[in-house]
CSV table of C-alpha atoms in Angstrom, one decimal:
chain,number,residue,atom,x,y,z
A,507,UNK,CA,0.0,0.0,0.0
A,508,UNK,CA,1.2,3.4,-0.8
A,509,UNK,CA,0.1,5.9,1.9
A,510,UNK,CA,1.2,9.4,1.9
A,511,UNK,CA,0.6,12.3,4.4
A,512,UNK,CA,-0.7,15.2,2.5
A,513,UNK,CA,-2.0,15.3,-1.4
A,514,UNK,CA,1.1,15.1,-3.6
A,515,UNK,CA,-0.8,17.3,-6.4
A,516,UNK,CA,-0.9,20.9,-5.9
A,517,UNK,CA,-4.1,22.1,-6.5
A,518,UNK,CA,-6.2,19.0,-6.0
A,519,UNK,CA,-7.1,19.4,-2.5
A,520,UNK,CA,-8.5,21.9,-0.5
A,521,UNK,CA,-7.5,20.6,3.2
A,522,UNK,CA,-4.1,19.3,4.0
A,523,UNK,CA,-4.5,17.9,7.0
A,524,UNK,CA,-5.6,14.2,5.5
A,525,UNK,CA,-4.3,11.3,4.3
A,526,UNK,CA,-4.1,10.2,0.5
A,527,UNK,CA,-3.4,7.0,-1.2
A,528,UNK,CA,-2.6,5.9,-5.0
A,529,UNK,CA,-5.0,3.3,-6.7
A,530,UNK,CA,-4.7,1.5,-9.9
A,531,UNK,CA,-5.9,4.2,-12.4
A,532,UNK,CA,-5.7,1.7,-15.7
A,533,UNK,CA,-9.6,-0.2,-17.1
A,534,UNK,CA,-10.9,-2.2,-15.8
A,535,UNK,CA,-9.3,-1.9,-12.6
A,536,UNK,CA,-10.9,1.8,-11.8
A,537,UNK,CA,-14.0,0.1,-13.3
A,538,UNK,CA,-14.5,-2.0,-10.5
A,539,UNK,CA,-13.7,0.6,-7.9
A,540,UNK,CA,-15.9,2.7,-9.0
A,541,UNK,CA,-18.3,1.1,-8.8
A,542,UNK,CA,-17.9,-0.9,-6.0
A,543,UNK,CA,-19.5,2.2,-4.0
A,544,UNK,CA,-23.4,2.7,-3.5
A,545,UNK,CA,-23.7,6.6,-3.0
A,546,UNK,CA,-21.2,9.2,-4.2
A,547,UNK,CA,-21.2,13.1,-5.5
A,548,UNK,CA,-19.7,13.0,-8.6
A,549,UNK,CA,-17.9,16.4,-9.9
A,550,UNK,CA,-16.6,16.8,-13.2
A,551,UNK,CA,-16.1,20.4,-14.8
A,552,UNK,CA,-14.6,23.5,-14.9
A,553,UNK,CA,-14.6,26.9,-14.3
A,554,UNK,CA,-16.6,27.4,-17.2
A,555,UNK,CA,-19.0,24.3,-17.2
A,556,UNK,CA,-19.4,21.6,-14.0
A,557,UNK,CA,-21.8,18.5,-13.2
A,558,UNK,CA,-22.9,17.4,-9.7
A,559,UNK,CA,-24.7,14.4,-9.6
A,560,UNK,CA,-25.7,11.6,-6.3
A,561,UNK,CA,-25.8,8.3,-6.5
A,562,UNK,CA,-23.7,5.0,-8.2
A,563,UNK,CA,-21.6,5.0,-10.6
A,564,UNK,CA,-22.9,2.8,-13.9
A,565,UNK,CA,-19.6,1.5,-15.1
A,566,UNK,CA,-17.4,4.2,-16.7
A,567,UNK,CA,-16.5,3.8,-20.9
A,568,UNK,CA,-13.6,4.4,-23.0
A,569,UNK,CA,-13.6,6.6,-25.6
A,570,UNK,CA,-14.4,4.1,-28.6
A,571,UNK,CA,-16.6,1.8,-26.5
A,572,UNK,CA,-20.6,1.8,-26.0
A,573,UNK,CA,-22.1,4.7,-24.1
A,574,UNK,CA,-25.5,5.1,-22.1
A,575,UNK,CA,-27.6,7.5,-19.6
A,576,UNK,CA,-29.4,5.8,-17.5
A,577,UNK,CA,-31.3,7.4,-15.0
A,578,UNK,CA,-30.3,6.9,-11.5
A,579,UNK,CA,-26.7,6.5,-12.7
A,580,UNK,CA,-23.6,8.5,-12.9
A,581,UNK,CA,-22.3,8.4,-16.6
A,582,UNK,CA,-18.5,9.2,-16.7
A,583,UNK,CA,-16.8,8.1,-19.9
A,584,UNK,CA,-12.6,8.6,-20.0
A,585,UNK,CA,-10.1,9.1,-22.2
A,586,UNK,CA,-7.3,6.4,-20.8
A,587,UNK,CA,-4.1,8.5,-22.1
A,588,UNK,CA,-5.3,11.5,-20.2
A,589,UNK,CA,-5.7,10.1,-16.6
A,590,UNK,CA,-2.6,9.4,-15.1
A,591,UNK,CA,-3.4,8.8,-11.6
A,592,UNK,CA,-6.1,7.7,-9.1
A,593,UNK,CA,-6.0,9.0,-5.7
A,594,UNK,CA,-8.2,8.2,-2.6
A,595,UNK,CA,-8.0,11.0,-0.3
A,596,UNK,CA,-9.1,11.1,3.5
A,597,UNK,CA,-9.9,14.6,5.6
A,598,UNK,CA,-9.0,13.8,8.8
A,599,UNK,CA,-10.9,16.8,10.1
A,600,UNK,CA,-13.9,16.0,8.8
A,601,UNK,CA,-13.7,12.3,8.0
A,602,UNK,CA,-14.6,13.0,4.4
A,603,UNK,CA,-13.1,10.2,1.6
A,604,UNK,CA,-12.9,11.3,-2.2
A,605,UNK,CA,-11.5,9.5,-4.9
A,606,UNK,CA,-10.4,11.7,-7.8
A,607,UNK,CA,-8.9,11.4,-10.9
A,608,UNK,CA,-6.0,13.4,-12.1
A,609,UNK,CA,-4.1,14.1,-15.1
A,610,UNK,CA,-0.4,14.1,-16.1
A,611,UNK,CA,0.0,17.6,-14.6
A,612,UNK,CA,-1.7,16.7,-12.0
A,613,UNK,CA,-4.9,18.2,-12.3
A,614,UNK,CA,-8.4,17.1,-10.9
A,615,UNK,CA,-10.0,16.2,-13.7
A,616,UNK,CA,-13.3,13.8,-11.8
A,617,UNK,CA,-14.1,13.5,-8.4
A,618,UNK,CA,-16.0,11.6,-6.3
A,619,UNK,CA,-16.7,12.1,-2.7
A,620,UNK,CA,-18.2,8.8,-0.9
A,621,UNK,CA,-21.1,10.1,1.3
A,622,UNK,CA,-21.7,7.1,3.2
A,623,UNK,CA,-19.8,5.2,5.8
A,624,UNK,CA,-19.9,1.7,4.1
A,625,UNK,CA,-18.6,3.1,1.0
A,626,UNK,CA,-15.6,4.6,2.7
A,627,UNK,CA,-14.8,1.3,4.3
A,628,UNK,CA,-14.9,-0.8,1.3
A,629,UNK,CA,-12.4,2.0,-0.2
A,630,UNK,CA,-9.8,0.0,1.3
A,631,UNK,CA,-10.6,-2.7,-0.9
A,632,UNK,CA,-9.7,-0.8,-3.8
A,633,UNK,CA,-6.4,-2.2,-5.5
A,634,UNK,CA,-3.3,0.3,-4.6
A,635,UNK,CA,-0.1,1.3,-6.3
A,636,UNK,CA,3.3,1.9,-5.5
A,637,UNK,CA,4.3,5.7,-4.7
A,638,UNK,CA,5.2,7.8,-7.9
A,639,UNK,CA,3.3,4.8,-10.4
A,640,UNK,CA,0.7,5.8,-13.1
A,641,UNK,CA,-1.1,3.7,-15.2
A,642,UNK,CA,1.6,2.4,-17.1
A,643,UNK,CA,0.8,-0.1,-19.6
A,644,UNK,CA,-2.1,1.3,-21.6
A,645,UNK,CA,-4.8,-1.0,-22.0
A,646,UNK,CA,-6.5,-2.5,-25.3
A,647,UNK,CA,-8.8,0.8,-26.1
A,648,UNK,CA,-11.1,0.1,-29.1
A,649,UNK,CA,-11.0,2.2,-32.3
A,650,UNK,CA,-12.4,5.5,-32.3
A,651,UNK,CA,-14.6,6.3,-35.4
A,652,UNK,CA,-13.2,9.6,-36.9
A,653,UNK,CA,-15.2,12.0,-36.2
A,654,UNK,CA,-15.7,13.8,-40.0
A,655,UNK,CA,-18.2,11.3,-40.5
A,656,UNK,CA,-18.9,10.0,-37.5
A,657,UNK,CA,-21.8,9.4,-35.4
A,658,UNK,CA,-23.0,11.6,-32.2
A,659,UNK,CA,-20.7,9.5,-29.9
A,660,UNK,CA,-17.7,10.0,-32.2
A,661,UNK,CA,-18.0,13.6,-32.1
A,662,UNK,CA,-18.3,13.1,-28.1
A,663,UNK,CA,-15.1,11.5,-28.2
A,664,UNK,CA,-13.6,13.9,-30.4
A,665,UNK,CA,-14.1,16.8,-27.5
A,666,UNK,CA,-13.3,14.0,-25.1
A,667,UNK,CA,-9.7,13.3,-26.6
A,668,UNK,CA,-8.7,17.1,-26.5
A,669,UNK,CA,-11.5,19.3,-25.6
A,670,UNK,CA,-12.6,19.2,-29.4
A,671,UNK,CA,-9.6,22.0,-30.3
A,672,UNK,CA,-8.3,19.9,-33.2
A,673,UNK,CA,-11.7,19.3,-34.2
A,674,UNK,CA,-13.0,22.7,-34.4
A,675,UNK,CA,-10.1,24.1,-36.2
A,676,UNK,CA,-10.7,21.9,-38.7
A,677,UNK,CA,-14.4,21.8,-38.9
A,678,UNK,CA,-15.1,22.5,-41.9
A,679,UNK,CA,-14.6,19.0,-43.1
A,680,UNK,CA,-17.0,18.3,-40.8
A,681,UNK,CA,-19.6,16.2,-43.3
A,682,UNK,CA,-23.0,16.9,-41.4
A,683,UNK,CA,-24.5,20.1,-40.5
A,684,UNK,CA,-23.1,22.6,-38.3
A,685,UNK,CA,-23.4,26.6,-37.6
A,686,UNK,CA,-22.7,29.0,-34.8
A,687,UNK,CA,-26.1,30.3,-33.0
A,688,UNK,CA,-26.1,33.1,-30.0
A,689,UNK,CA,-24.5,31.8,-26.8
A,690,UNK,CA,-27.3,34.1,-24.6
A,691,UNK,CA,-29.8,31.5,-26.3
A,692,UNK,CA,-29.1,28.8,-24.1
A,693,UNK,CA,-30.8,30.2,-20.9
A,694,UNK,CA,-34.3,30.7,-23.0
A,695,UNK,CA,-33.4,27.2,-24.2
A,696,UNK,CA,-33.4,25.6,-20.3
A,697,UNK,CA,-36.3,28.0,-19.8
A,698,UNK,CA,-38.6,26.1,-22.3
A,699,UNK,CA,-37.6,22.9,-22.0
A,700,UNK,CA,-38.5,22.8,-18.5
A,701,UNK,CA,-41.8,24.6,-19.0
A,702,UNK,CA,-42.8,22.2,-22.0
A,703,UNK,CA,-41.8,19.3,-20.0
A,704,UNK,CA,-39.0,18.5,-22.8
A,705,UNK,CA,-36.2,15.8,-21.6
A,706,UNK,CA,-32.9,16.8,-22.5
A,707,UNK,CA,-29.4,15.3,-22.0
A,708,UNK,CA,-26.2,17.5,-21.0
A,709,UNK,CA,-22.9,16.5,-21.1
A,710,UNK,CA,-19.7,18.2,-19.1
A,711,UNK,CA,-15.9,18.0,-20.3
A,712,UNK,CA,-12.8,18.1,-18.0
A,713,UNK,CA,-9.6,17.5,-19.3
A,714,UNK,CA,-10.3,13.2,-20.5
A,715,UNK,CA,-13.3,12.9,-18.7
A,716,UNK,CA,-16.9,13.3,-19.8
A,717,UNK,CA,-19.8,13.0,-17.6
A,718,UNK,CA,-23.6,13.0,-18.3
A,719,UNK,CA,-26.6,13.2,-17.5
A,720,UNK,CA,-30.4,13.1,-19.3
A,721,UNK,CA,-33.7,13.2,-18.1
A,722,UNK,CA,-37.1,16.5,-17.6
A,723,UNK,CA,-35.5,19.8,-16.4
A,724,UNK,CA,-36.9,20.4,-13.0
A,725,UNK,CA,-36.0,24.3,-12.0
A,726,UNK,CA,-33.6,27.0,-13.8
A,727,UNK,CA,-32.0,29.5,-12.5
A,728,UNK,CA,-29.7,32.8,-13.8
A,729,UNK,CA,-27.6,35.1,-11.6
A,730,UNK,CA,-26.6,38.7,-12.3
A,731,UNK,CA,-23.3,37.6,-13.1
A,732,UNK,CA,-24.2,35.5,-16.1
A,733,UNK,CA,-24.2,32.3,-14.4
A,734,UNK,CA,-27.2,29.4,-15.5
A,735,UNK,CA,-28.1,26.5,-13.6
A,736,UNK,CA,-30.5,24.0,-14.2
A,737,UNK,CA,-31.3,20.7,-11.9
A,738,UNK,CA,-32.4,17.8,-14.4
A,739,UNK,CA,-33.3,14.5,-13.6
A,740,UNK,CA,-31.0,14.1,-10.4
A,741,UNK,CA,-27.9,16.1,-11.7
A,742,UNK,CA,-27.4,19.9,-11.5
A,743,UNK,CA,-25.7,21.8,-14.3
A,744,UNK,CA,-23.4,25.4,-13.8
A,745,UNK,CA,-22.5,27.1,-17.0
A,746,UNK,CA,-21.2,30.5,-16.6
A,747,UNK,CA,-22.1,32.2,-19.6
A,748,UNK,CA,-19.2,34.8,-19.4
A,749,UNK,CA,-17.1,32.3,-20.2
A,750,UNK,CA,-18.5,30.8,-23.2
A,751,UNK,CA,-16.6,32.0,-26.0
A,752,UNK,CA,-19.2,30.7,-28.8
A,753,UNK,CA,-22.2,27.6,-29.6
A,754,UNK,CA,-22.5,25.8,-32.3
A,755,UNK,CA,-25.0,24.1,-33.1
A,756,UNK,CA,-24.1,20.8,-34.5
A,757,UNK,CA,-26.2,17.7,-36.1
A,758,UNK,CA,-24.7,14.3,-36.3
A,759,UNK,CA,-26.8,10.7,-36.4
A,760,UNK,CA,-28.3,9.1,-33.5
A,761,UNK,CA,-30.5,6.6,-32.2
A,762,UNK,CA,-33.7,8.6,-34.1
A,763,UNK,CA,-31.1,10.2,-37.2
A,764,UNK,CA,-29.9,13.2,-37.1
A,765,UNK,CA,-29.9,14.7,-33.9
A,766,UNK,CA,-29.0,18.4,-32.8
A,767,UNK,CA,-26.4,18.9,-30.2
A,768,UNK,CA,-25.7,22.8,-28.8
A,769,UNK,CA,-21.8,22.9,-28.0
A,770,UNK,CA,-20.6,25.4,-25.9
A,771,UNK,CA,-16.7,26.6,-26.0
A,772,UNK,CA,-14.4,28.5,-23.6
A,773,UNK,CA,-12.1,30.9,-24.9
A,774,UNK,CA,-9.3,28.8,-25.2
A,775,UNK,CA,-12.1,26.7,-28.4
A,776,UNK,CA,-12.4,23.6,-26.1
A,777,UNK,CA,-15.9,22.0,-25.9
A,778,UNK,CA,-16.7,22.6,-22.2
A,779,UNK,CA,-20.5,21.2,-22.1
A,780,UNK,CA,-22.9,20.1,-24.9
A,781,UNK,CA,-26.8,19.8,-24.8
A,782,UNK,CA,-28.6,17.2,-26.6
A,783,UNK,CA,-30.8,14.0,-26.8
A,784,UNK,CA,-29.3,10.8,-25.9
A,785,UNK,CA,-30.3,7.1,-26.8
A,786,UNK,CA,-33.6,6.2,-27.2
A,787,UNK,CA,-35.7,9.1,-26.0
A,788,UNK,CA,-39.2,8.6,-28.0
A,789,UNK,CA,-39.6,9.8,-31.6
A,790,UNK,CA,-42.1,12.7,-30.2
A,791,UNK,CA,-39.7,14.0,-27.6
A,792,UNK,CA,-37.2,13.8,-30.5
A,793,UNK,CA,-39.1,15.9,-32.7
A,794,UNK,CA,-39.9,18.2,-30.3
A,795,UNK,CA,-35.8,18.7,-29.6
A,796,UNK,CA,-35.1,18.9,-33.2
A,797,UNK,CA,-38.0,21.8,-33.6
A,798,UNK,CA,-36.4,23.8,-31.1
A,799,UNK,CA,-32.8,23.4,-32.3
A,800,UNK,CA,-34.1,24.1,-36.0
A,801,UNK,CA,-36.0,28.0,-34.3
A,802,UNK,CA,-32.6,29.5,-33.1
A,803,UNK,CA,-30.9,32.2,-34.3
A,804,UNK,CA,-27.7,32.3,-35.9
A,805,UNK,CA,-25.1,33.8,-34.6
C-alpha cells in the first residue's frame, strides 16, 4: 500500500490535513472501484461548465466503447491516455473520503466524494499502487470512429480526446450540419424545456473525462453575473455564460437520425458542455428537440 501524508498534487485538494493513497488508475481496474460504492457526489467540470450528480456509478466507458444514460446513474466516460493517476483522499478533520482522478499535470479532472460510511470502508478494498506509479501499460482501447463522418458519440469523443480544439479548427470537413447560434440562447433554451416538459441530455468536459446526464429539467436559475443552472433529472448543471466563447450548433446521427447537439466553448475553443438527446428518447420527444434546435438564431 502506498500511503502518503498530505496530497502530492498541488491544487487538487482543499484541506491538508488528511491522508491520501494511490489506486490502480488503468480499465478495468478503476472500473471496479468505481463502482464498488453505493452513493457518491460526482464532480466533473470546470470553471466554465461543471456537473454534480448523487448516487452510483454505472460502469465508466472508454472513448471508442458503448455509451449510455441511465437514470439513476452516474455516466463518466474517460479518455485512458489523459488520466494518469487515481488517488483516494481522507480529511481527517472531517472524516470526508474522495476519490479523484488526475491528469499528467496533476490536475483534478473527476471526483467523487463517498457520502456514506460503508462506502468509505470498502475504499480500502480498492487495488493500490506503489508511490510515484501511473497507469503504465495502456490497456487494449477500441478504435475510435473519426469524427468527420462520425456518429453523435464520435464527435463526443472527439471533445473528449482534446476538448474538441483539433476538431473545431478543422471543422469544416465536418460532413453533417453545423453553424454558430447566440451563446445568450441557451438560458431561453433551459427555460422552455423545462416549462414544456421537454427531456434533454447534458454533457460536461474536464480535461479526459466526460460526464452526463439526461432526463425533464426540474428548476432553472440565472444570476446577475451570467451564471445558468438548471437541476435535471438528479444532476445539477453550472454554466457561466461569461465564459463561453461561442455555440454551435451541430447535427450528427443518432438513435432517431440526425440529432441536434448545442456545444458550448471556452475561450481557449475547447468544448466545455454540450446539450442534446441521448439514446432512445421517443420519436415525439425527439421531434420536439429537433424543432427547437431548427427555431434558433444564428449567430
Amino acid at each position: 500500500m502506498a500511503e502518503h501524508h498530505g496530497c502530492g498534487f498541488e491544487g487538487c485538494c482543499g484541506r491538508r490535513n488528511g491522508t491520501a493513497r494511490l489506486i490502480d488508475a488503468r480499465m478495468p481496474e478503476l472500473a471496479r472501484c468505481l463502482t464498488l460504492f453505493q452513493y457518491v457526489q460526482a464532480v466533473t467540470g470546470g470553471p466554465v461548465a461543471r456537473i454534480d450528480q448523487a448516487g452510483s456509478y454505472a460502469v465508466p466507458s472508454l472513448r471508442g466503447e458503448a455509451f449510455a444514460v441511465r437514470p439513476g446513474s452516474i455516466a463518466l466516460r474517460i479518455d485512458a491516455d489523459g488520466v494518469d493517476t487515481a488517488v483516494v483522499a481522507r480529511d481527517e478533520g472531517t472524516g470526508s473520503v474522495a476519490l479523484r482522478l488526475l491528469d499528467a499535470e496533476g490536475r483534478t479532472v473527476h471526483q467523487g466524494r463517498l457520502l456514506s460510511e460503508g462506502d468509505r470502508l470498502l475504499v480500502g478494498l480498492a487495488p493500490t499502487v506503489d508511490a510515484g506509479a501511473s497507469a503504465t501499460g495502456p490497456p487494449v482501447v477500441p478504435d475510435v470512429p473519426e469524427w468527420e463522418s462520425g456518429d453523435q458519440l464520435a464527435q463526443l469523443d472527439a471533445v473528449l480526446a482534446d476538448g474538441g480544439a483539433a476538431r473545431r479548427e478543422a471543422f469544416h470537413r465536418y460532413r453533417g450540419e453545423h453553424r454558430p447560434i447566440e451563446v445568450d440562447v441557451l438560458p431561453a433554451v433551459l427555460d422552455h424545456v423545462c416549462s414544456v416538459g421537454l427531456p434533454i441530455g447534458v454533457a460536461v468536459f474536464a480535461p479526459a473525462a466526460m460526464q452526463a446526464c439526461g432526463g425533464h429539467v426540474h428548476v432553472t436559475d440565472r444570476t446577475v453575473g451570467g451564471r445558468v443552472f438548471a437541476a435535471i433529472a438528479d444532476s445539477s448543471v453550472e454554466i457561466d455564460l461569461a465564459g463561453v466563447r461561442a455555440c454551435h450548433l451541430v447535427r450528427s446521427t443518432a438513435a432517431h437520425g440526425p440529432t441536434s447537439a448545442l456545444e458550448l466553448d471556452d475561450e481557449d475553443g475547447r468544448c466545455v458542455a454540450v446539450v442534446t438527446q441521448f439514446g432512445m428518447v421517443g420519436e415525439d420527444v425527439h421531434a420536439a428537440w429537433e424543432h427547437l434546435a431548427a427555431s434558433l438564431p444564428d449567430a
